[in-house]
Coordinates of C-alpha atoms and ligand atoms in Angstrom, one line a residue:
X1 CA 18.5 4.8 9.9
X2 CA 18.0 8.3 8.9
X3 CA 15.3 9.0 6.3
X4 CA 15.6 12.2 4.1
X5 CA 11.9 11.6 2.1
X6 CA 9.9 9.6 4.7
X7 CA 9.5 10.6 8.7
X8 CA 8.2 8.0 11.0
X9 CA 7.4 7.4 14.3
X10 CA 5.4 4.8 16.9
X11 CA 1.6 5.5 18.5
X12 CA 1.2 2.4 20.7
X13 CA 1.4 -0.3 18.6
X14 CA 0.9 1.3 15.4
X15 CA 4.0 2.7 13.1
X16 CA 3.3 5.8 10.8
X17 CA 5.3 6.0 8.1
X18 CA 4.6 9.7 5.7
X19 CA 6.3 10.4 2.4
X20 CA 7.9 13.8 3.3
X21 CA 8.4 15.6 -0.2
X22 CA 5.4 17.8 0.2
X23 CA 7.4 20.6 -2.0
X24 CA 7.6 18.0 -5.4
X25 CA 3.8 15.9 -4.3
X26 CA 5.7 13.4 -2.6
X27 CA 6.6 12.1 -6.3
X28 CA 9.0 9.2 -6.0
X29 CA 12.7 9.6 -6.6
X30 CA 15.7 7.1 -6.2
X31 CA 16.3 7.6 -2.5
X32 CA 12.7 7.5 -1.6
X33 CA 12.0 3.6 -3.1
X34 CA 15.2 2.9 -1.2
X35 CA 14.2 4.7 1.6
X36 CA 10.4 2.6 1.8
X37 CA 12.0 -0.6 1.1
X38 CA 14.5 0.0 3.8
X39 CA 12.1 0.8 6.1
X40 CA 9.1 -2.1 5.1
X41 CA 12.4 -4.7 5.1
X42 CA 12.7 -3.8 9.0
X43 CA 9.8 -2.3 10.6
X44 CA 9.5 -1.6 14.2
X45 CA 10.0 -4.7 15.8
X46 CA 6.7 -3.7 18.2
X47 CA 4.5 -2.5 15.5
X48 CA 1.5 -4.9 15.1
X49 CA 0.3 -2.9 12.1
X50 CA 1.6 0.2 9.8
X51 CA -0.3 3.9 8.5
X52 CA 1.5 4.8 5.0
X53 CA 0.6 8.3 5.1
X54 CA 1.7 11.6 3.2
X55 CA 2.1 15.2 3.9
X56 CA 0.9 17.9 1.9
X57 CA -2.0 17.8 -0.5
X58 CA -1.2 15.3 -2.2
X59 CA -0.3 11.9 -1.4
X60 CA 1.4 11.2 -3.9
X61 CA 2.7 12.3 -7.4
X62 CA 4.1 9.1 -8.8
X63 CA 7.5 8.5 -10.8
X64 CA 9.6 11.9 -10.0
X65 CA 9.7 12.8 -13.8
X66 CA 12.0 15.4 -13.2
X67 CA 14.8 13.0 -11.7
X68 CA 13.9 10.8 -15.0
X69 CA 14.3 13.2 -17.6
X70 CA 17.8 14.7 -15.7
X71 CA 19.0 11.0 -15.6
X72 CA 18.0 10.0 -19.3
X73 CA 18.2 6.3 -18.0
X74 CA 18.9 3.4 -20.7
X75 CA 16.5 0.5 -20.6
X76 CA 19.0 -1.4 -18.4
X77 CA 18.9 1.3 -16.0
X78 CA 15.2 2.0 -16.1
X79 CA 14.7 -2.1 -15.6
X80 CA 16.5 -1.6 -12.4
X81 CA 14.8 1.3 -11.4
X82 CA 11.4 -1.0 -11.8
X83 CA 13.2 -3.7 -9.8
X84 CA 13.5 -1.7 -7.1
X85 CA 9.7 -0.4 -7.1
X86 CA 8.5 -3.8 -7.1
X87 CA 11.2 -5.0 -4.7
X88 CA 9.9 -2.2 -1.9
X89 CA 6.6 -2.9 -2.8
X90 CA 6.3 -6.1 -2.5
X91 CA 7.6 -5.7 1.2
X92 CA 5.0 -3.5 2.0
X93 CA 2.4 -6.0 0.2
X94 CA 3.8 -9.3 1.5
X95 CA 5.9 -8.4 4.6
X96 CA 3.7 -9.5 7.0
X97 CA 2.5 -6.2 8.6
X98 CA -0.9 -5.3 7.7
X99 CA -0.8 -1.6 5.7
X100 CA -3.2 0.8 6.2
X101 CA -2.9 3.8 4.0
X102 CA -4.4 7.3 4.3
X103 CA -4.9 8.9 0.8
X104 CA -5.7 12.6 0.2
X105 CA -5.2 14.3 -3.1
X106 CA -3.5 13.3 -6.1
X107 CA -2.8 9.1 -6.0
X108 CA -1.3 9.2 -9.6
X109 CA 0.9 6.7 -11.9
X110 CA 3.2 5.2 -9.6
X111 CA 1.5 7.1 -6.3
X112 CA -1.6 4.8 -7.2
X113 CA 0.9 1.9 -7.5
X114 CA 2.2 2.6 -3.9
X115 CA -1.2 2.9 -2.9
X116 CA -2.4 -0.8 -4.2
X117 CA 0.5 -2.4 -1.7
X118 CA -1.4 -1.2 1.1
X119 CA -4.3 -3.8 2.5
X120 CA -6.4 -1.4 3.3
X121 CA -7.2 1.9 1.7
X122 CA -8.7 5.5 3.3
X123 CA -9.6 8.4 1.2
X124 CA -11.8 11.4 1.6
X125 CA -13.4 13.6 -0.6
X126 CA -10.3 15.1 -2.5
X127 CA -8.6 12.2 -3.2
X128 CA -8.7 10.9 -6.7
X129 CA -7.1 8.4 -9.1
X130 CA -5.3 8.7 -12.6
X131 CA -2.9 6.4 -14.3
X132 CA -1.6 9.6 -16.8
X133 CA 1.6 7.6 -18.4
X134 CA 0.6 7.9 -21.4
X135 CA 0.3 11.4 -22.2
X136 CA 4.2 11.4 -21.1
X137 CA 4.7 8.4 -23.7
X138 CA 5.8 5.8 -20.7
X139 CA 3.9 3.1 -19.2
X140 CA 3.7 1.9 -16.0
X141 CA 6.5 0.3 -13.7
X142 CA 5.8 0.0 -10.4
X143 CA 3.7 -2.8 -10.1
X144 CA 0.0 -1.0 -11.0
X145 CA -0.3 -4.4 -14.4
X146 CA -0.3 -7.0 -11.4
X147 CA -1.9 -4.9 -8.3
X148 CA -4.5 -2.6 -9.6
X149 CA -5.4 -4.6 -12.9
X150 CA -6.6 -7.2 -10.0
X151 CA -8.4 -4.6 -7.9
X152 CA -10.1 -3.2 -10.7
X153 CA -9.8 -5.3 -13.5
X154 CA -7.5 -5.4 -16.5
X155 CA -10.3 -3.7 -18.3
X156 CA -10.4 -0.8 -16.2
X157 CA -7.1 -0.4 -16.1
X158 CA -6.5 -0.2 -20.0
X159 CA -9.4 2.4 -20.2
X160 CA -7.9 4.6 -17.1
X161 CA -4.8 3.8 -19.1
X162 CA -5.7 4.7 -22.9
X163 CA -7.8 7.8 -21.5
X164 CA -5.8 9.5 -18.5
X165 CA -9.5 9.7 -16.7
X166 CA -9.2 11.0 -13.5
X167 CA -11.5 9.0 -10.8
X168 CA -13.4 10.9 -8.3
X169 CA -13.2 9.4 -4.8
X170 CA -16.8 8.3 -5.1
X171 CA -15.8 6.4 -8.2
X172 CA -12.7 4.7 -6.4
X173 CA -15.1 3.6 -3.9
X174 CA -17.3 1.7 -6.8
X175 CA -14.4 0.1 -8.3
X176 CA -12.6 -0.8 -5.1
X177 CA -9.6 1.6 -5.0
X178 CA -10.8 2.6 -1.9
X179 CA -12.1 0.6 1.1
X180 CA -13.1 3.2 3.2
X181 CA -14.3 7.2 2.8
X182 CA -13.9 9.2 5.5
X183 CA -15.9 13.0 6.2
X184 CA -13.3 15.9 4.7
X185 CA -9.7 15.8 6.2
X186 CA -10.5 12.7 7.7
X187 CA -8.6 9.9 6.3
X188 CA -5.5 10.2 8.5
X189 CA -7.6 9.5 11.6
X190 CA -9.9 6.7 10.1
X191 CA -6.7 5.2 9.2
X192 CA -5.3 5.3 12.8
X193 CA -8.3 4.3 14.1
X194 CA -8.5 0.9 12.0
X195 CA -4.8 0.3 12.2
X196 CA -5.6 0.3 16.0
X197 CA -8.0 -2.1 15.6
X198 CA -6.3 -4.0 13.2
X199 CA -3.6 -4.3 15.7
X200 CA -5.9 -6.0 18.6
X201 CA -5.8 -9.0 16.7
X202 CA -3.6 -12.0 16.8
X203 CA -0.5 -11.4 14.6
X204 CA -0.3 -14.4 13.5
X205 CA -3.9 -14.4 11.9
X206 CA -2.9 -10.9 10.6
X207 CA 0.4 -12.2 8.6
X208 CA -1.8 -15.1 7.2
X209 CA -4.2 -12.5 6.0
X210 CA -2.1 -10.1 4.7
X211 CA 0.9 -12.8 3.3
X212 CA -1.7 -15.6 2.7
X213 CA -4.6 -14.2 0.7
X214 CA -2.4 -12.4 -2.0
X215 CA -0.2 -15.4 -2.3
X216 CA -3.0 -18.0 -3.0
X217 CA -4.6 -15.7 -5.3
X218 CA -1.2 -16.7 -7.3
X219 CA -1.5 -20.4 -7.3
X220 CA -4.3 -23.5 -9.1
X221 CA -7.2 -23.8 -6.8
X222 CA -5.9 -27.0 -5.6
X223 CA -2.2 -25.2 -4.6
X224 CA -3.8 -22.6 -3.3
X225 CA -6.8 -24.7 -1.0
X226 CA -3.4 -26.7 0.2
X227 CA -1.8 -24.2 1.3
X228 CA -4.9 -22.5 3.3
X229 CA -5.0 -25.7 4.9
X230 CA -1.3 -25.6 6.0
X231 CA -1.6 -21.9 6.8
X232 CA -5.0 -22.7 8.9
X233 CA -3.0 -25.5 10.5
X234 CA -0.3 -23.3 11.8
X235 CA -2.7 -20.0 12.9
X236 CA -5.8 -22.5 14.6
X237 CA -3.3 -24.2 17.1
X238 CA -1.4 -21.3 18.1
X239 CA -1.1 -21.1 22.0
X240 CA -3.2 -17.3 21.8
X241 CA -6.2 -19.0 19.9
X242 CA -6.6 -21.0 23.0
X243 CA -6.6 -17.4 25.5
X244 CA -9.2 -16.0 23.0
X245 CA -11.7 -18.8 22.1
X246 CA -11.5 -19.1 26.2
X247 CA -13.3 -15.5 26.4
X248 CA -15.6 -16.8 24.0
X249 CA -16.4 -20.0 25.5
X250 CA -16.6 -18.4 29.7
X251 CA -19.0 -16.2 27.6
X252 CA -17.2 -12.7 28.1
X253 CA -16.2 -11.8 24.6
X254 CA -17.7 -9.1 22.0
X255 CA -20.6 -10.7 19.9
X256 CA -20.1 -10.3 16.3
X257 CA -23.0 -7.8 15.6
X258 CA -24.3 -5.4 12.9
Ligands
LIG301 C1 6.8 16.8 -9.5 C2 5.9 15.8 -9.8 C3 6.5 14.5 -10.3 C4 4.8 17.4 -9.2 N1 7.8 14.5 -10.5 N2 8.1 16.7 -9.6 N3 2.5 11.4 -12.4 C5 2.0 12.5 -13.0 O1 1.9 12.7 -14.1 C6 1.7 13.7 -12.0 C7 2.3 15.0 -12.5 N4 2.0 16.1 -11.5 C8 0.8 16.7 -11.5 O2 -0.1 16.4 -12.3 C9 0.6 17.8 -10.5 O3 1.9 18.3 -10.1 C10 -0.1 17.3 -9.2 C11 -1.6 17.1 -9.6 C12 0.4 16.1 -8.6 C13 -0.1 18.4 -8.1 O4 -0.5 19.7 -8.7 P1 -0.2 21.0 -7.8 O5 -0.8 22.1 -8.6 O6 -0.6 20.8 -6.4 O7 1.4 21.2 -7.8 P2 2.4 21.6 -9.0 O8 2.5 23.1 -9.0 O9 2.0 21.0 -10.3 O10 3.7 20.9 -8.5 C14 4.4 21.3 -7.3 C15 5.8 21.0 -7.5 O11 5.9 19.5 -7.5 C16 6.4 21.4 -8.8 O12 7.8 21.7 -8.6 P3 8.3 23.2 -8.5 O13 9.8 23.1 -8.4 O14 7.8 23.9 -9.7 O15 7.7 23.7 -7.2 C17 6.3 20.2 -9.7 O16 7.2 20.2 -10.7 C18 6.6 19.1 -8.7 N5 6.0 17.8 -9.1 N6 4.6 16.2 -9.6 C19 8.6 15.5 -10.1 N7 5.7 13.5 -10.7 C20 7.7 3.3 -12.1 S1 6.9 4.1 -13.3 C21 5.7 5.1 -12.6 C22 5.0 5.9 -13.6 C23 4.6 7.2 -13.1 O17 4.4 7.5 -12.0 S2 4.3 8.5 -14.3 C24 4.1 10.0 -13.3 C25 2.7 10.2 -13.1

């Protein structure tokens, strides 16, 4: 498949995918939600885990407002439009891969919604957060009521909402938009390095995580402790446990230190 709005490519086990409309923020038109679903449907069949980056200042400017006010979609349209969000979306979130993105810049309305896919989130110093719908009189579509109302609670969410606040990176870090803050310019490379890591380890443990967690967050406590049970079931007695608890056990394996 060639991509018009994302480039990609392969470092050892690692994919990188980068929204490529630097010239509009990267903001999200039509052909790029196809474009990520398409390529978060079928990833690399060696990648073991995935950077969502973006080039340009910016990572990314959210719902391409020019496309929506040029299209002048009716509700049946713009329902289909949302459909498609969640549908790539939810392929980054639940596809098995775990997601690392690096986030510089602007992360705002649906570029904040792209964002909370990702497992795992980088920023440095110039990224911040803004959910600014309602100063164009819309609301949010692309999954930002399920996946950042759950990162940083409902409440949040309706202030960020009601206000437009912007959020410093500091302030993303204290509410959990961001796991990680890396020195100026660095959030690319902190990303690579912990999708490198995150790629050492068994993928089988890493589609529980990234499939499993999300999904039992979903269900009753007794659904959900079920299903860890079956997942745990599955992962424990997998032929690699057995080559890694042996490195353990012959005494040659990393400690778990601070
Ligand atoms: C865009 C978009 C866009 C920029 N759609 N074209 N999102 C927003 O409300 C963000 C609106 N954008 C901004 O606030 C600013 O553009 C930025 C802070 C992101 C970047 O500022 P800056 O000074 O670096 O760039 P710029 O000069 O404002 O924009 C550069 C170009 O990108 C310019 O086009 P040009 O043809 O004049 O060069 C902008 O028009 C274009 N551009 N942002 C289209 N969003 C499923 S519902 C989701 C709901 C939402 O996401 S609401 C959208 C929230």
């Amino acid at each position: 498949m060639h991509y018009q709005t994302l480039e990609t490519r392969m470092e050892g086990s690692v994919a990188v995918v980068t929204l490529d409309r630097a010239d509009c923020r990267n903001a999200l038109d039509e052909r790029a939600i196809d474009e990520i679903e398409h390529f978060f449907s079928r990833p690399p069949a060696e990648a073991r885990a995935i950077v969502l980056a973006a080039k340009g200042p910016h990572f990314c400017a959210g719902l391409d407002l020019k496309e929506h006010y040029v299209k002048e979609r009716t509700p049946a349209e713009f329902m289909r439009v949302c459909q498609g969000w969640h549908r790539a979306f939810d392929r980054i979130q639940h596809g098995g891969i775990p997601v690392v993105a690096a986030l510089q810049g602007a992360v705002v309305g649906g570029g904040l919604e792209l964002a909370s896919a990702a497992h795992v989130r980088v920023g440095d110093k110039s990224t911040y957060f803004a959910l600014p719908e309602g100063q164009w009189g819309i609301f949010t579509g692309g999954g930002a009521t399920v996946r950042v109302a759950r990162l940083i609670t409902p409440n949040r969410m309706i202030e960020l909402m009601l206000t437009g606040r912007v959020l410093t990176a500091d302030e993303g870090m204290q509410i959990g938009l961001l796991n990680y803050l890396s020195e100026p310019g660095g959030a690319l490379a902190l990303a690579m390095s912990l999708a490198h890591k995150i790629a050492a380890n068994a993928p089988l443990s890493n589609y529980s995580i990234v499939s499993g967690i999300n999904k039992i967050w979903d269900m009753s406590a007794t659904d959900g402790l079920y299903a860890e049970s079956l997942l745990a079931a599955l992962v424990q007695t997998s032929p690699e446990v057995q080559s890694r608890l042996r490195e353990f056990v012959e005494k040659r394996a990393a400690k778990v230190a601070a």
